[in-house]
Short mmCIF file of C-alpha atoms and ligand atoms in Angstrom, two decimals:
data_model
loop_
_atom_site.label_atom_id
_atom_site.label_comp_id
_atom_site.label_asym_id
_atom_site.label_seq_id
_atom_site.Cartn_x
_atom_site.Cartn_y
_atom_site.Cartn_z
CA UNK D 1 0.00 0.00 0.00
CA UNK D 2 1.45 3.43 -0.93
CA UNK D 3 1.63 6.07 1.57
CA UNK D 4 0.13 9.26 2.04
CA UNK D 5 -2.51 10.91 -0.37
CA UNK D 6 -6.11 11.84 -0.51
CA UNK D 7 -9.05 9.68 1.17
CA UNK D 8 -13.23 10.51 2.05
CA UNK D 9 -14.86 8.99 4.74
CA UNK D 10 -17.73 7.34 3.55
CA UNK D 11 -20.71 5.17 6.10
CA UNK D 12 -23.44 3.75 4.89
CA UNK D 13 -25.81 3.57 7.87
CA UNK D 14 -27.99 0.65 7.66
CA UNK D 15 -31.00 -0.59 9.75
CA UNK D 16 -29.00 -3.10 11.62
CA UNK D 17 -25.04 -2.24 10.85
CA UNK D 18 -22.79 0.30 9.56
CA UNK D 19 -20.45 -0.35 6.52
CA UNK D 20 -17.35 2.78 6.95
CA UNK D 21 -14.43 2.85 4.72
CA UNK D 22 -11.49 5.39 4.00
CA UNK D 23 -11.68 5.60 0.43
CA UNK D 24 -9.18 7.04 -2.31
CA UNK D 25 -10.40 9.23 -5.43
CA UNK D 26 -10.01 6.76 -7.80
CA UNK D 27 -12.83 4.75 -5.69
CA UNK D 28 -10.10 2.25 -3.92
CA UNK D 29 -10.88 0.91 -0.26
CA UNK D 30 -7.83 1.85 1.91
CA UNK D 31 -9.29 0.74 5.14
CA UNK D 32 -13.23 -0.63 6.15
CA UNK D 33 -14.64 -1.22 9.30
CA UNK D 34 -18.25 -2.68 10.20
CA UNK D 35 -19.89 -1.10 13.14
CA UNK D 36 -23.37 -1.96 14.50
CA UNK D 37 -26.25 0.81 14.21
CA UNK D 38 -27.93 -0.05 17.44
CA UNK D 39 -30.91 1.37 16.36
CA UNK D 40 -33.18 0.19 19.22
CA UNK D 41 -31.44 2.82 21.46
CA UNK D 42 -33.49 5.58 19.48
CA UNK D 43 -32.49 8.12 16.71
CA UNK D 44 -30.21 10.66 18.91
CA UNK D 45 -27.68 7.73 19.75
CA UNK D 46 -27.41 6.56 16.00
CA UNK D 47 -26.85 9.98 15.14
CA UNK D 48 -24.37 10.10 18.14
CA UNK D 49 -22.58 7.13 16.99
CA UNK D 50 -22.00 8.14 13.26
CA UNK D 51 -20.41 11.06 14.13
CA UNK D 52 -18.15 9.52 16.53
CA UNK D 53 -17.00 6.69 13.67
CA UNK D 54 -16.81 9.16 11.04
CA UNK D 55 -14.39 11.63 13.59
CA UNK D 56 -12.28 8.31 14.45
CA UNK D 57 -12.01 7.30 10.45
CA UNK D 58 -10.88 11.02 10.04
CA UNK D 59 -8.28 10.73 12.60
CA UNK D 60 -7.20 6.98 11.81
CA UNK D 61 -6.15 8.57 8.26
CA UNK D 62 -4.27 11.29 9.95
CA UNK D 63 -2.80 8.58 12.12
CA UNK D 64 -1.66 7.12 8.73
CA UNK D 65 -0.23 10.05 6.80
CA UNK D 66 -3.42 10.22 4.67
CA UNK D 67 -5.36 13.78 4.38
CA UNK D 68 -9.42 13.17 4.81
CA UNK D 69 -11.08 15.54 2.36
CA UNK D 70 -15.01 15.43 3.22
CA UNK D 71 -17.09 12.87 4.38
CA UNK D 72 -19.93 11.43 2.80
CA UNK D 73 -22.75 9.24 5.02
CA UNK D 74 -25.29 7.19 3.44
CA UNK D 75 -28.87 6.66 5.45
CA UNK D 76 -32.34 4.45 4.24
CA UNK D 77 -36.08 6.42 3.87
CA UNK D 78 -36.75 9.45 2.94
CA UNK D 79 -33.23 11.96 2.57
CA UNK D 80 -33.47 15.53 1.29
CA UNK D 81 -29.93 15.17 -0.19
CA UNK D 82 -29.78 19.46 -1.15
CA UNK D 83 -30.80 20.38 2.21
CA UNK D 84 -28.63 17.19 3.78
CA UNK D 85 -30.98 16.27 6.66
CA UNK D 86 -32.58 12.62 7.07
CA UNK D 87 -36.02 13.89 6.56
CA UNK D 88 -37.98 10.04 7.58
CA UNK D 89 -36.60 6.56 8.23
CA UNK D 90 -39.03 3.63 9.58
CA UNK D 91 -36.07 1.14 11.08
CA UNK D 92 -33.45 4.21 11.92
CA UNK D 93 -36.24 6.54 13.63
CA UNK D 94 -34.66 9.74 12.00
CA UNK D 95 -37.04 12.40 11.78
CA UNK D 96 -35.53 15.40 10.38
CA UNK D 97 -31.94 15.06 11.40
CA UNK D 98 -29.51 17.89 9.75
CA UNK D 99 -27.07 14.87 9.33
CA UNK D 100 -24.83 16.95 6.90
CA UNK D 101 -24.42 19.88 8.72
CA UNK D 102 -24.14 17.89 12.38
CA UNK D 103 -20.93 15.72 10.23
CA UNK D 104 -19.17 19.23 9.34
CA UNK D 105 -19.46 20.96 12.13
CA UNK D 106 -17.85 17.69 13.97
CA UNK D 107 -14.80 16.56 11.66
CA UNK D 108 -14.35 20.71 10.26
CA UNK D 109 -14.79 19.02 6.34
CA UNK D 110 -17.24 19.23 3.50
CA UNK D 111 -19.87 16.50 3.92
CA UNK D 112 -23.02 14.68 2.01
CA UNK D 113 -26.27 12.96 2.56
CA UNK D 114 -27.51 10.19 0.55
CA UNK D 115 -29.82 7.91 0.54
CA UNK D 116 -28.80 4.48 1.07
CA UNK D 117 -30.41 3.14 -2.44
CA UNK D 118 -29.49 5.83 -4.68
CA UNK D 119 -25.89 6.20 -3.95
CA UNK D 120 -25.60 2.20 -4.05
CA UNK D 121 -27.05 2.87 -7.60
CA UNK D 122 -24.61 5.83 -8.33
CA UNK D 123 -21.38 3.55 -7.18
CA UNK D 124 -22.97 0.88 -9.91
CA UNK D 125 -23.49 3.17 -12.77
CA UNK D 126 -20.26 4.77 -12.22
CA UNK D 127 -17.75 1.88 -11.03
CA UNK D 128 -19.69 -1.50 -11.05
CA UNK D 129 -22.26 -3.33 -13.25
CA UNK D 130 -23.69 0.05 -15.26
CA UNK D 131 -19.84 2.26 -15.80
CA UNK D 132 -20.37 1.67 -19.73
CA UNK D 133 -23.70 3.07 -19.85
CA UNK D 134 -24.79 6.87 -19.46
CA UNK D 135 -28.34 5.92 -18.57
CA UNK D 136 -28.73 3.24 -16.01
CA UNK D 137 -31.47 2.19 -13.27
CA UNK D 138 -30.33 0.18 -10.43
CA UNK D 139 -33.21 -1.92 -8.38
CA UNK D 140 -32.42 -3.01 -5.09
CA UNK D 141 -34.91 -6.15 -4.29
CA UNK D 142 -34.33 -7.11 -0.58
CA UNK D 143 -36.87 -6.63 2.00
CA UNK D 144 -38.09 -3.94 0.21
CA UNK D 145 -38.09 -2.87 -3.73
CA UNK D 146 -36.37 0.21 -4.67
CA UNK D 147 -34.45 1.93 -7.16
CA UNK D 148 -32.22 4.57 -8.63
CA UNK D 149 -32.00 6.12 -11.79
CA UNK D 150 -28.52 7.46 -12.62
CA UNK D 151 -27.89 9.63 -15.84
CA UNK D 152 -24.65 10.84 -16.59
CA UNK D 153 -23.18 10.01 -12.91
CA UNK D 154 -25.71 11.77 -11.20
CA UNK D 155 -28.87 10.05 -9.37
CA UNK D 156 -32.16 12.49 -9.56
CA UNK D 157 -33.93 12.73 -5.86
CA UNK D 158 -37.08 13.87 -7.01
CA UNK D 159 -38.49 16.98 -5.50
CA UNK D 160 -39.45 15.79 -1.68
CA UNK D 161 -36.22 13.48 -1.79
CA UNK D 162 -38.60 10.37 -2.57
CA UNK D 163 -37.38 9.29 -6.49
CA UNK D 164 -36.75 5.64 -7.10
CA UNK D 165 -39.99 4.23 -5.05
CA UNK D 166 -40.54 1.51 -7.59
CA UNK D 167 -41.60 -0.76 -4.72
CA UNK D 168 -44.87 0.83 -4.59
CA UNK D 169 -46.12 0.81 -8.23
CA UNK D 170 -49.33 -0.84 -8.56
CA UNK D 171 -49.08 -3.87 -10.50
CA UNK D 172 -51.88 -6.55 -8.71
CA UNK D 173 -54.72 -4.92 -7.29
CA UNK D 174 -56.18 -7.59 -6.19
CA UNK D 175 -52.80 -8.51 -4.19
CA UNK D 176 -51.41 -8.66 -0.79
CA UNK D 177 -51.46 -5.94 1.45
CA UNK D 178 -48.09 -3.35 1.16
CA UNK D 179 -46.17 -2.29 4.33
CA UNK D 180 -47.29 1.39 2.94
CA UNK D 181 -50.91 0.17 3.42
CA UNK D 182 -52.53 -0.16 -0.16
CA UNK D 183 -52.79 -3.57 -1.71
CA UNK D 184 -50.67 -5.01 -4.90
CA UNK D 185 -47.67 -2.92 -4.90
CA UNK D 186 -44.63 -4.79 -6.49
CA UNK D 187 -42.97 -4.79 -3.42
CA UNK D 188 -45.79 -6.84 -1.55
CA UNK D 189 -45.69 -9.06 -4.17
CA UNK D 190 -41.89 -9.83 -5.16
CA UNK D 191 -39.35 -8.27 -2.35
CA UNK D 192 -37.36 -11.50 -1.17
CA UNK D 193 -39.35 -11.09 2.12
CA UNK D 194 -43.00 -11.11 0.08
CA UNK D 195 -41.74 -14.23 -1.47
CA UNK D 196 -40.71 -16.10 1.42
CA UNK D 197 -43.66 -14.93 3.13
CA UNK D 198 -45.73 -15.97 0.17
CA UNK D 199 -44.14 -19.37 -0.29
CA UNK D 200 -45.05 -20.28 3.65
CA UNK D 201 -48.53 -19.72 3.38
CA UNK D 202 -48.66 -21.74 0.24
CA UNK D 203 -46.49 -24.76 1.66
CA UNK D 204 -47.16 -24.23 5.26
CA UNK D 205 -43.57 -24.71 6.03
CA UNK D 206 -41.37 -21.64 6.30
CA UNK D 207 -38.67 -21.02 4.03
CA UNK D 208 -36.71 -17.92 2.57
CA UNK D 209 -36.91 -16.23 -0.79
CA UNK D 210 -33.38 -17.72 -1.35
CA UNK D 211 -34.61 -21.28 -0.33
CA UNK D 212 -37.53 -20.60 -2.93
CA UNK D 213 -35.42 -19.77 -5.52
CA UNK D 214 -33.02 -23.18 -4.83
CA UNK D 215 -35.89 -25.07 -4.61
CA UNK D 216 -37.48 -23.59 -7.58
CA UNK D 217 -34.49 -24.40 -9.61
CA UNK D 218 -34.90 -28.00 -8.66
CA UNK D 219 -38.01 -28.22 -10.05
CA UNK D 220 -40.47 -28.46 -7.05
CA UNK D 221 -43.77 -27.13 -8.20
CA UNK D 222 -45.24 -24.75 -5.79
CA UNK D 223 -41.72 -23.03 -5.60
CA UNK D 224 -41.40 -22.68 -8.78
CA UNK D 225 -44.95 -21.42 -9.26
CA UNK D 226 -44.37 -18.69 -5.97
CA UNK D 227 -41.00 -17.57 -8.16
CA UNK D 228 -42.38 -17.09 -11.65
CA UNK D 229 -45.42 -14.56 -10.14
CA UNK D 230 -42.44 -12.91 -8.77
CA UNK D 231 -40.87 -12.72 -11.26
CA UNK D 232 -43.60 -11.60 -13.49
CA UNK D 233 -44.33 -8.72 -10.79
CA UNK D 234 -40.83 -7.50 -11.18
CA UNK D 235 -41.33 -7.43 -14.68
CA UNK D 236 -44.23 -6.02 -15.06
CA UNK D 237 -42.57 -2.98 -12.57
CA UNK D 238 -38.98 -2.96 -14.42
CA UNK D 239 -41.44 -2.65 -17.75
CA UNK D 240 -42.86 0.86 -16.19
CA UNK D 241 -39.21 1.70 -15.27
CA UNK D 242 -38.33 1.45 -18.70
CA UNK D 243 -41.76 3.57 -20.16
CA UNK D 244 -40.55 6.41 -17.54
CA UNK D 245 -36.44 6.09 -18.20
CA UNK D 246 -36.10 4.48 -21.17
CA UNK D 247 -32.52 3.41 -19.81
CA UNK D 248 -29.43 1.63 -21.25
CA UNK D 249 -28.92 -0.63 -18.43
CA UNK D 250 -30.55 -2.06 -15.53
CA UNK D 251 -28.83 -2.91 -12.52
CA UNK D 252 -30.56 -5.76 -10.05
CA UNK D 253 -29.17 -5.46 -6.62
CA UNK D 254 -29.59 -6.62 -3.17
CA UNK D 255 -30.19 -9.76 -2.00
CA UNK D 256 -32.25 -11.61 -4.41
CA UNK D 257 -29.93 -11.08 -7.15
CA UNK D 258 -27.86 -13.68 -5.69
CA UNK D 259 -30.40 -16.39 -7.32
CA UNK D 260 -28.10 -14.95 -10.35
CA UNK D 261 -29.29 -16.31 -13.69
CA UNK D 262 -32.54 -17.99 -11.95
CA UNK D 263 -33.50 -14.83 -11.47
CA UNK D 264 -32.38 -12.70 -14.37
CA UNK D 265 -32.96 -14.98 -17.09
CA UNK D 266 -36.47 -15.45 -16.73
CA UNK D 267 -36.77 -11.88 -15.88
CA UNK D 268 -35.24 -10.81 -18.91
CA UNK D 269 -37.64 -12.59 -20.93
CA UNK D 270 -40.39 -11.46 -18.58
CA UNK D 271 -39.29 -8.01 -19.68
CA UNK D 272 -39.48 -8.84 -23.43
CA UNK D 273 -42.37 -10.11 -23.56
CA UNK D 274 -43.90 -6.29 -22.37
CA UNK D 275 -41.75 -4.36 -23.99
CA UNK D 276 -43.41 -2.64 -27.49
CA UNK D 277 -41.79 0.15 -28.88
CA UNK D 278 -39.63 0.64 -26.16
CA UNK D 279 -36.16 -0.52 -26.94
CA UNK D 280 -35.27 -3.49 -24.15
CA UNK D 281 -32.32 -2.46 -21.59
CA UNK D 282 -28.94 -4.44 -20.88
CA UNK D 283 -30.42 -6.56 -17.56
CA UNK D 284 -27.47 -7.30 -15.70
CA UNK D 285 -26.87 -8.43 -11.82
CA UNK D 286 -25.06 -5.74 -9.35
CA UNK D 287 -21.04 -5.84 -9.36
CA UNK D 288 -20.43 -4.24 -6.10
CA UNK D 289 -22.41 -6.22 -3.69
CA UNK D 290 -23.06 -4.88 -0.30
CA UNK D 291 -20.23 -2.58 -0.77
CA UNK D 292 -21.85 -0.27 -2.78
CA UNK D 293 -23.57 1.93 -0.20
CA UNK D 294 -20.27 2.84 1.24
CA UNK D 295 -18.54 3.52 -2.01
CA UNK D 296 -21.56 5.28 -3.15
CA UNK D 297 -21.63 7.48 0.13
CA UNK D 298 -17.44 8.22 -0.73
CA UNK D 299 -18.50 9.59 -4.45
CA UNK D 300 -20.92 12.27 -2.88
CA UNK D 301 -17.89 12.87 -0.81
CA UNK D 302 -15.71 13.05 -3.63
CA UNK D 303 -18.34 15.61 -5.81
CA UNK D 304 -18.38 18.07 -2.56
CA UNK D 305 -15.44 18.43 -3.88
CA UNK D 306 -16.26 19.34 -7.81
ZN1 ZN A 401 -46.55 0.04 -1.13
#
């Protein structure tokens, strides 16, 4: 490792645990560190403990000859990235927290706000799956549905901070019951935890989405039949993404993109199949993994900067 030089410190603050890295310009980890959010000791200490992990990453790259330039912190709901404040969260609490400025006025350095989806998709359609397209949207399917859509580098927040809520289209009306409280949003019917959920009220024996998909692939019925109205949920949501965005590339994240090709093939042809005039997007699976919250939150570091 080389000595000396430029790093941001970049946390991406999730419901359970913290992901916090020292990261160079050129978007290389020089040190990470997991952390957990402890969110069940209410919104004042999470915001507490941020700031004290982001002040010791500042001083562990002093301690190491490198020069911290800004700091850029990554948080889940609803973010109000111009104003920097952490406007809503459901498992963090925050209810109008002035994240950015409380960050500066701590460490003395430029920082960001971000929300946690959109700067995992702005790390993916600059450095992972989507850097060779300028148009990409990233959808995060995990225990919720939601995405990012990144043109030229930049993700757009919409203008209450709310973009990328593809979890709650409407595409069964007749469906299950969202966490938002209307029926037949995608999310209720295809997140990884509708589908496990789904599958053990079929079966009557509990399994995950990840089990569904394993067991789908070898070729037991009712798992296979719980996957494919997943699947044709999430395509029947990525087909309004692309009538909105009309996108090069589309980047599927979080967890249930590890089913990999069980997942993406079938999607992709679920996608064809609804597609008209609309010319179909590159559907590829997420490069960065869990990783790209953190190296998302270190490019809105890095653009304080620009
Ligand atoms: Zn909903």
């Amino acid at each position: 490792m080389t000595s000396g030089g430029e790093v941001v410190v970049a946390l991406d603050v999730g419901g359970t645990g913290m992901k916090c890295a020292l990261v160079r310009p050129d978007g290389t980890v020089v040190h990470a560190e997991r952390h957990a959010t402890g969110a069940a000791r209410g919104p004042e200490s999470v915001v507490g403990t941020i700031l004290d992990v982001a002040e010791g990453l500042a001083g562990k790259a002093r301690a190491d000859g490198l020069t911290p330039l800004a700091c850029g912190i990554a948080v889940p709901g609803v973010v109000d990235e111009a104003r920097g404040v952490a406007v809503w969260s459901a498992n963090v609490g925050f209810r109008d927290v002035p994240l950015r400025e409380l960050a500066e006025a701590r460490l003395g350095l430029p920082a960001a706000l971000g929300h946690d989806v959109r700067v995992g998709g702005l790390a993916e359609a600059r450095l992972g799956a989507g850097r060779d397209a300028r148009h990409v949207l990233f959808v995060a399917i995990g225990t919720g549905i939601a995405a990012a859509h990144v043109v030229d580098g930049s993700a757009a927040t919409g203008a209450h901070g709310a973009a990328g809520e593809i979890g709650h289209i409407l595409v069964r009306p007749d469906g299950p019951r969202c966490g938002c409280g209307r029926p037949g949003c995608l999310e209720a019917m295809a997140s990884a935890s509708a589908i496990g959920r789904r599958y053990t009220e079929l079966a009557g024996t509990s399994a995950t989405a990840a089990e569904v998909a394993g067991r789908a692939a070898a070729g037991e019925e009712l798992a296979g039949r719980v996957w494919r109205e997943a699947v044709e949920a999430l395509a029947d949501g990525l087909a309004t993404g692309q009538a909105l965005f009309d996108v090069d590339t589309m980047v599927i994240g979080g967890g249930l993109a590890q089913a990999g090709p069980g997942l993406l093939d079938p999607l992709r042809a679920a996608l064809r199949e609804r597609l008209t005039f609309h010319r179909e997007p590159r559907l590829v699976a997420a490069a960065l993994g869990d990783e790209a919250g953190c190296l998302g939150a270190a490019l809105l570091a890095l653009d304080t900067r620009s």
